[in-house]
Each structure stands twice: as structure tokens, then as C-alpha cells.
Short mmCIF file of N, CA and C in Angstrom, two decimals:
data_model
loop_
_atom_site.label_atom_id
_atom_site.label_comp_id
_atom_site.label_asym_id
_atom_site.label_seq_id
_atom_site.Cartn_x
_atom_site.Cartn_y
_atom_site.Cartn_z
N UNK E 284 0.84 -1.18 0.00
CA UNK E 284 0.00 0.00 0.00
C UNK E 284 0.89 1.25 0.00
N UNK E 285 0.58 2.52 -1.28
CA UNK E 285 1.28 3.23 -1.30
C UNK E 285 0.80 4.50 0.10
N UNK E 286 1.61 5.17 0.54
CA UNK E 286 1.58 6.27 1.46
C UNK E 286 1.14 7.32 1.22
N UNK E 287 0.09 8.05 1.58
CA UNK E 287 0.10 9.75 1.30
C UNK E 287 1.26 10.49 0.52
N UNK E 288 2.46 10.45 1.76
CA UNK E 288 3.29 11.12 1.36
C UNK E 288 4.27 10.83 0.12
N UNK E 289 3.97 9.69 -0.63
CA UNK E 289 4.41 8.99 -1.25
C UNK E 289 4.16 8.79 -2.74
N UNK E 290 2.86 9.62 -2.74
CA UNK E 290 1.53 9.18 -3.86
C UNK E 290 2.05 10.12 -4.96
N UNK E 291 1.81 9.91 -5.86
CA UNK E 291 2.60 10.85 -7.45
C UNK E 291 1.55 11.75 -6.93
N UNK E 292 1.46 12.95 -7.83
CA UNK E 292 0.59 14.02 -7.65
C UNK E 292 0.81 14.93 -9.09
N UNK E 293 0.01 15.48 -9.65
CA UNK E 293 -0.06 15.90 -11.31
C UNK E 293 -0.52 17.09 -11.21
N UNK E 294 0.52 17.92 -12.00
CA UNK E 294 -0.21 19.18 -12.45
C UNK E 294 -0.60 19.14 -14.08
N UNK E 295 -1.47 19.70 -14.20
CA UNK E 295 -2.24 20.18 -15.80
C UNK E 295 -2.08 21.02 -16.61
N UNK E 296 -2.06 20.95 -17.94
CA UNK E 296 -2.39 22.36 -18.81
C UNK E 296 -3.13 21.93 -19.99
N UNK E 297 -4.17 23.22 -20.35
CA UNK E 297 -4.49 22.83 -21.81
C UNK E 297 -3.69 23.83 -22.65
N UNK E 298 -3.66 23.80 -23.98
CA UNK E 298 -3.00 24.14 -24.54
C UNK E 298 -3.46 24.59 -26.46
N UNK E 299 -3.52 25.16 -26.88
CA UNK E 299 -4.16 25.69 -28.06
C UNK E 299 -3.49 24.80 -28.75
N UNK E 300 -3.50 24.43 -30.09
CA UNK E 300 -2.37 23.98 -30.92
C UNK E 300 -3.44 24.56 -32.30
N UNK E 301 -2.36 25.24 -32.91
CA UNK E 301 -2.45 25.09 -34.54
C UNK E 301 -1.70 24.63 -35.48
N UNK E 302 -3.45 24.16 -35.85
CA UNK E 302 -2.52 22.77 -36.80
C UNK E 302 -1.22 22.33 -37.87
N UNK E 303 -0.97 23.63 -38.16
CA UNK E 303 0.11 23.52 -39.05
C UNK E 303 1.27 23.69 -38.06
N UNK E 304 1.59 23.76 -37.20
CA UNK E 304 2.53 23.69 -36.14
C UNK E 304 2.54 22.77 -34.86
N UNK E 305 1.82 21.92 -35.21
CA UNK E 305 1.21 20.60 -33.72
C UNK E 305 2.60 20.34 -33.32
N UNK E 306 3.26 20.06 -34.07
CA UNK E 306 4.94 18.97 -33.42
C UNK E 306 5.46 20.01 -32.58
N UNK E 307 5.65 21.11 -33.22
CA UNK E 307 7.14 22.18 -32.74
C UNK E 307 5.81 22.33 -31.41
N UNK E 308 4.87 22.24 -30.99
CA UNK E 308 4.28 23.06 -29.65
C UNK E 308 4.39 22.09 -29.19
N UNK E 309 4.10 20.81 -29.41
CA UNK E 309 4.36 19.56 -28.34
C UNK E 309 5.54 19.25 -28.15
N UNK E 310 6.59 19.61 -28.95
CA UNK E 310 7.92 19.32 -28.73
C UNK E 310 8.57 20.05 -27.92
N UNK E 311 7.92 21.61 -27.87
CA UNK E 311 8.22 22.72 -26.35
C UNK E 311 7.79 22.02 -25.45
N UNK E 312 6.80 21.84 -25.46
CA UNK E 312 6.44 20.86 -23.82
C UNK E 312 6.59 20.04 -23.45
N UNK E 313 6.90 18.70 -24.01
CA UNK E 313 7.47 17.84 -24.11
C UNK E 313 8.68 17.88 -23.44
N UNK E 314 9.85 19.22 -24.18
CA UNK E 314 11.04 19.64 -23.76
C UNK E 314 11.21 20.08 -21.58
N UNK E 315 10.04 20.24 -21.73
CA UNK E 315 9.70 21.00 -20.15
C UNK E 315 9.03 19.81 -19.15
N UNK E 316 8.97 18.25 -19.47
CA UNK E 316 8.46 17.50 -18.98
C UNK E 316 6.99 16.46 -19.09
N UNK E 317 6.30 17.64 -20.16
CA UNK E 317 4.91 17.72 -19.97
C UNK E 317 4.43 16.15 -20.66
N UNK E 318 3.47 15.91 -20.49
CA UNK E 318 2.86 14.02 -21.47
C UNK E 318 1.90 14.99 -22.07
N UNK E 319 1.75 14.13 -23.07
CA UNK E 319 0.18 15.02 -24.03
C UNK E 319 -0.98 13.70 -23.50
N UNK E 320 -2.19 14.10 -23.20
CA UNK E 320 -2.79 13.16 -22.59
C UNK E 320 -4.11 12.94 -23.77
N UNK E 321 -4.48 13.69 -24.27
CA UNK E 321 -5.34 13.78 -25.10
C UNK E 321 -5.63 15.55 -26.01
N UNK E 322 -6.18 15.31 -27.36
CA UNK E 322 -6.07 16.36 -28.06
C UNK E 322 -8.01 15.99 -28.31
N UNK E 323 -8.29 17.95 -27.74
CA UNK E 323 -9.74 17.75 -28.97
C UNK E 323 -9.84 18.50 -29.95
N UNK E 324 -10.91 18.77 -30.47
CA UNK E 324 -11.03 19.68 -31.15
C UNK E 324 -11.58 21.24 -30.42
N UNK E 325 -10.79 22.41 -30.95
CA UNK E 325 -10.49 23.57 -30.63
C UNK E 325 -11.86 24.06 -30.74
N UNK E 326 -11.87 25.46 -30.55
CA UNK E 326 -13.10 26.54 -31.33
C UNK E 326 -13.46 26.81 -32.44
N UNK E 327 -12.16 26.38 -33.76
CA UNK E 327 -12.55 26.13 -34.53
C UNK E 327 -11.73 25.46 -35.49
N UNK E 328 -12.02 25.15 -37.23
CA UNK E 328 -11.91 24.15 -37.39
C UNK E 328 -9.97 24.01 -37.35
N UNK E 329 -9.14 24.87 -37.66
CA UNK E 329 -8.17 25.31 -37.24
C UNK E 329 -7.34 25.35 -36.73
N UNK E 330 -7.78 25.12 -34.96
CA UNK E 330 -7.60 24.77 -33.55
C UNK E 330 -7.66 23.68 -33.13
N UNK E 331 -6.97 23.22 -32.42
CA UNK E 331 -7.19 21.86 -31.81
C UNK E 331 -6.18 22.15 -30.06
N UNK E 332 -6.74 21.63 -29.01
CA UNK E 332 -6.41 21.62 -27.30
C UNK E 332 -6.08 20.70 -27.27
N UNK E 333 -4.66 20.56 -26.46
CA UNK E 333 -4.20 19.49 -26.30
C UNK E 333 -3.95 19.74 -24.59
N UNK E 334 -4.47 18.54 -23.93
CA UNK E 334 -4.40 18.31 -22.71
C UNK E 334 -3.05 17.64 -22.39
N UNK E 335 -2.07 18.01 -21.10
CA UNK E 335 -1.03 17.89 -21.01
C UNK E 335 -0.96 17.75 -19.60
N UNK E 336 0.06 17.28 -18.96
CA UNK E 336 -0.06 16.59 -17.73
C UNK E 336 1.59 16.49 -17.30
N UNK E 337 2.29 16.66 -16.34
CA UNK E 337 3.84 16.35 -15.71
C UNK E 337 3.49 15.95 -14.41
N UNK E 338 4.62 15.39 -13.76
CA UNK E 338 4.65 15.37 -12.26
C UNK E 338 4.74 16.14 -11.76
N UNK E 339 4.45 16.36 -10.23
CA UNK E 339 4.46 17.55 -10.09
C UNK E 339 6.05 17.57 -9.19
N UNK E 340 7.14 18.45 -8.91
CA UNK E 340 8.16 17.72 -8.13
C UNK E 340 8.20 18.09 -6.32
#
């Protein structure tokens, strides 16, 4: 049994992405720790959010 003090713990971000540039923005965050956890679709057709997730330290 894992411990309270012990337990991973996650911080979040969403994140805009346009589409003609998806790699180079996930590859900044990526660079900074971040996991891409899921991508939806944006506001419009254009746009797309990508949900992102690290440990927290």
C-alpha cells in the first residue's frame, strides 16, 4: 500500500495547438516534462487543445 506522502501528484495544462505547427508546440512541452494526454477539437476548425499533464516535483 502506497503512502500519502508517497503518492505521485499531477499538475495540468491545456494548450491551443495550430494545426500547421502541432509537433514544434508539443515538442516545447514535451522539452519541459509535460505528457500530451489527449487532443480535442479547438473553437474552430483550425484549432485543436491538447491536454497535457507532468509530475508535479
Amino acid at each position: 500500500m502506497t503512502s500519502p506522502s508517497s503518492r505521485r501528484t499531477y499538475e495540468y495544462a491545456t494548450v491551443p495547438l495550430i494545426t500547421h505547427a502541432t509537433k514544434a508546440i508539443l515538442d516545447t512541452w514535451g522539452e519541459d516534462g509535460w505528457e500530451l494526454v489527449q487532443v480535442v477539437p479547438g473553437p474552430n476548425p483550425e484549432q485543436l487543445v491538447a491536454y497535457l499533464k507532468r509530475e508535479r516535483a
